Amino acid sequence: MDRYWKNASGYNDPTLAKVIEKENSIEKAYKKARKKQVHDTIQEIKNILKDRDLELIGWIELKDIRTNKKYK
């Protein structure tokens, strides 16, 4: 662990650094899982179209209701 955040007194606080890094890793894991869900959803849409002899000719644009993030 290379980075240490400083506490209110200005001293390095390795415990705080560990907590912050753990929170960041949890958030990254959530974002990665959500991106996979979106990717899988788009693939399902494409497979449904293919099964019905249809072809997608434009972009699919989705919006996550929870985060307001847009996926293209």
Coordinates of C-alpha atoms in Angstrom, one line a residue, residues 13-60:
D13 CA -3.3 7.3 8.8
P14 CA -2.8 3.9 7.3
T15 CA -6.1 2.6 8.8
L16 CA -8.0 5.3 7.0
A17 CA -6.1 4.4 3.8
K18 CA -7.1 0.8 4.1
V19 CA -10.7 1.7 4.6
I20 CA -10.8 4.1 1.6
E21 CA -9.1 1.5 -0.7
K22 CA -11.5 -1.2 0.4
E23 CA -14.5 1.1 -0.3
N24 CA -13.0 2.0 -3.7
S25 CA -12.5 -1.7 -4.6
I26 CA -16.1 -2.5 -3.6
E27 CA -17.4 0.3 -5.8
K28 CA -15.2 -0.8 -8.7
A29 CA -16.5 -4.4 -8.3
Y30 CA -20.1 -3.1 -8.3
K31 CA -19.5 -1.0 -11.4
K32 CA -17.9 -3.9 -13.2
A33 CA -20.8 -6.2 -12.4
R34 CA -23.3 -3.6 -13.5
K35 CA -21.5 -3.1 -16.8
K36 CA -21.7 -6.9 -17.4
Q37 CA -25.4 -6.9 -16.7
V38 CA -25.9 -4.1 -19.3
H39 CA -23.7 -6.0 -21.8
D40 CA -25.7 -9.2 -21.2
T41 CA -29.0 -7.3 -21.7
I42 CA -27.8 -5.9 -25.0
Q43 CA -26.7 -9.3 -26.1
E44 CA -30.1 -10.7 -25.2
I45 CA -31.9 -8.0 -27.2
K46 CA -29.7 -8.8 -30.2
N47 CA -30.4 -12.6 -29.9
I48 CA -34.1 -11.9 -29.7
L49 CA -33.9 -9.9 -32.9
K50 CA -31.8 -12.6 -34.6
D51 CA -34.3 -15.3 -33.7
R52 CA -37.1 -13.2 -35.3
D53 CA -35.0 -12.6 -38.5
L54 CA -34.5 -8.9 -37.6
E55 CA -31.3 -6.9 -37.7
L56 CA -30.3 -4.0 -35.5
I57 CA -29.2 -1.1 -37.7
G58 CA -28.6 1.6 -35.1
W59 CA -27.2 2.1 -31.7
I60 CA -28.9 0.7 -28.6

